[in-house]
CSV table of C-alpha atoms in Angstrom, one decimal:
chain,number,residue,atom,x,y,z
A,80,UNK,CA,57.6,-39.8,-89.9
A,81,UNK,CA,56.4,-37.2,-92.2
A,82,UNK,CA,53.8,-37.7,-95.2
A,83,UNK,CA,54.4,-36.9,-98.4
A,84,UNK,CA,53.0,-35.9,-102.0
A,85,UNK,CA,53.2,-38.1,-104.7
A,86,UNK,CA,56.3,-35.8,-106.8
A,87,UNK,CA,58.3,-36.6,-103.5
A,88,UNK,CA,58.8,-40.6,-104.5
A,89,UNK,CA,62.3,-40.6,-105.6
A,90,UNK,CA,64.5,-42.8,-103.3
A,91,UNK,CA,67.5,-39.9,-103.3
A,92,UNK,CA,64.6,-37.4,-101.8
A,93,UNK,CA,63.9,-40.4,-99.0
A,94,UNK,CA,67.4,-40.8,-98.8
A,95,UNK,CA,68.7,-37.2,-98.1
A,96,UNK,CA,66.1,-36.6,-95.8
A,97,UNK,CA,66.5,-39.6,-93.2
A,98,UNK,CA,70.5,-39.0,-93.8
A,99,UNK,CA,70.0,-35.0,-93.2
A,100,UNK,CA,66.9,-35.3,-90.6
A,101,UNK,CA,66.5,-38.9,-89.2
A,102,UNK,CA,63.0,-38.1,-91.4
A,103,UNK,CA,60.8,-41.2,-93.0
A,104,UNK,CA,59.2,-40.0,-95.8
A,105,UNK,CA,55.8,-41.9,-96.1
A,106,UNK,CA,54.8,-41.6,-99.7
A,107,UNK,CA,51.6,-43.0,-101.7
A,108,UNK,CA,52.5,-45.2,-104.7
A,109,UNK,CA,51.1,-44.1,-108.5
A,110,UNK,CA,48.7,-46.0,-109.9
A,111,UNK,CA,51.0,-47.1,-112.2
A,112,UNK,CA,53.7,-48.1,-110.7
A,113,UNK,CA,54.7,-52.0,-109.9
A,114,UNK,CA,54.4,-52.1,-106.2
A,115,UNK,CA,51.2,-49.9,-106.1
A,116,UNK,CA,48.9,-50.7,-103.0
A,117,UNK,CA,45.9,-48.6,-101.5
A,118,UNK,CA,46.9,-46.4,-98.8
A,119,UNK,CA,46.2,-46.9,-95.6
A,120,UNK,CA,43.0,-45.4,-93.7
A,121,UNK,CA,45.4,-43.6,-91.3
A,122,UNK,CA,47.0,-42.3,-94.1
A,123,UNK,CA,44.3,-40.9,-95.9
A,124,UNK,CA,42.5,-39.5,-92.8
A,125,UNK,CA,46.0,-37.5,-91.9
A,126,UNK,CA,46.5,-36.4,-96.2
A,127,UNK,CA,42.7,-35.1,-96.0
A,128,UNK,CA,43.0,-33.2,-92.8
A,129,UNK,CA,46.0,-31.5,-94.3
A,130,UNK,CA,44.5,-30.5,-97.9
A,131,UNK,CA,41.8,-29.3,-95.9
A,132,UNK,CA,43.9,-27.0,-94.1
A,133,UNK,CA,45.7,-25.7,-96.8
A,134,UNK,CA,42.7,-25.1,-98.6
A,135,UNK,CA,41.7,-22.9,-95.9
A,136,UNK,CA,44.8,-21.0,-95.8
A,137,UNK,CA,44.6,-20.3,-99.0
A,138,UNK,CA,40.9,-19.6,-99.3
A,139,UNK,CA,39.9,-18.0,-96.4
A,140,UNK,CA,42.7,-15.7,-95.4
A,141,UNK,CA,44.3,-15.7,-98.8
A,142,UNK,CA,47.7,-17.1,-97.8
A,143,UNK,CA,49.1,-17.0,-101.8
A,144,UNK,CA,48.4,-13.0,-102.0
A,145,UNK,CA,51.2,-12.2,-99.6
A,146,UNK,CA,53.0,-8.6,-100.3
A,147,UNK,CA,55.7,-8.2,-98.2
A,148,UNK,CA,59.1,-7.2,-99.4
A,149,UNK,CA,62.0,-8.9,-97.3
A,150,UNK,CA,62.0,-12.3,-95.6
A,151,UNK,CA,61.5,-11.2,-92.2
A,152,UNK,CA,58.0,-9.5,-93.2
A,153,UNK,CA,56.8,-12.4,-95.2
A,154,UNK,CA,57.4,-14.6,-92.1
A,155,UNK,CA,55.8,-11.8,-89.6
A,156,UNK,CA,52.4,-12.5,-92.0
A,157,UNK,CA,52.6,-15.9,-92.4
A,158,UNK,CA,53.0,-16.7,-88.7
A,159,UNK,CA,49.9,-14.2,-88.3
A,160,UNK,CA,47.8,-15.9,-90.7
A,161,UNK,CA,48.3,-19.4,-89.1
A,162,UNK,CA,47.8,-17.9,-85.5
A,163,UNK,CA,44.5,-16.9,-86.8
A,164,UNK,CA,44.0,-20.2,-88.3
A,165,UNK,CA,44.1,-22.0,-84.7
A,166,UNK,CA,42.0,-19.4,-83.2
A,167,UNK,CA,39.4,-19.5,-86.0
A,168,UNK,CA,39.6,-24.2,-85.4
């Protein structure tokens, strides 16, 4: 099971990934839609744990500033910067 942002409800999305990944996509409803129902407490707890990590990513060691020239150098960094995200936990 992986969770989900709200832009990834379309049913092809779903679809594709549990055809390409045996992945279920667990994604909340919109407020507007028909079948909307408040997530889950589990759910939330998990969604706010993970905006709070990416908020730190971003904030604290400025994972969006990033100026490395080939692929192999962006993903040198990025696996740097979330090394010294565990430590830093």
């Amino acid at each position: 099971m992986m969770l989900g942002d709200k832009g990834y409800l379309s049913a092809e999305v779903q679809k594709n990934l549990f055809e390409t990944a045996n992945i279920t996509l667990e994604v909340p409803y919109r407020l507007n839609q028909k079948n909307w129902r408040p997530p889950s407490r589990t759910y939330k707890r998990f969604r706010k744990r993970i905006e709070t990590i990416f908020s730190q990513l971003n904030d604290n060691l400025m994972m969006i500033r990033n100026y490395a020239k080939q692929s192999c150098g962006l993903f040198t960094r990025m696996a740097g910067k979330i090394a010294a995200m565990t430590f830093m936990q």
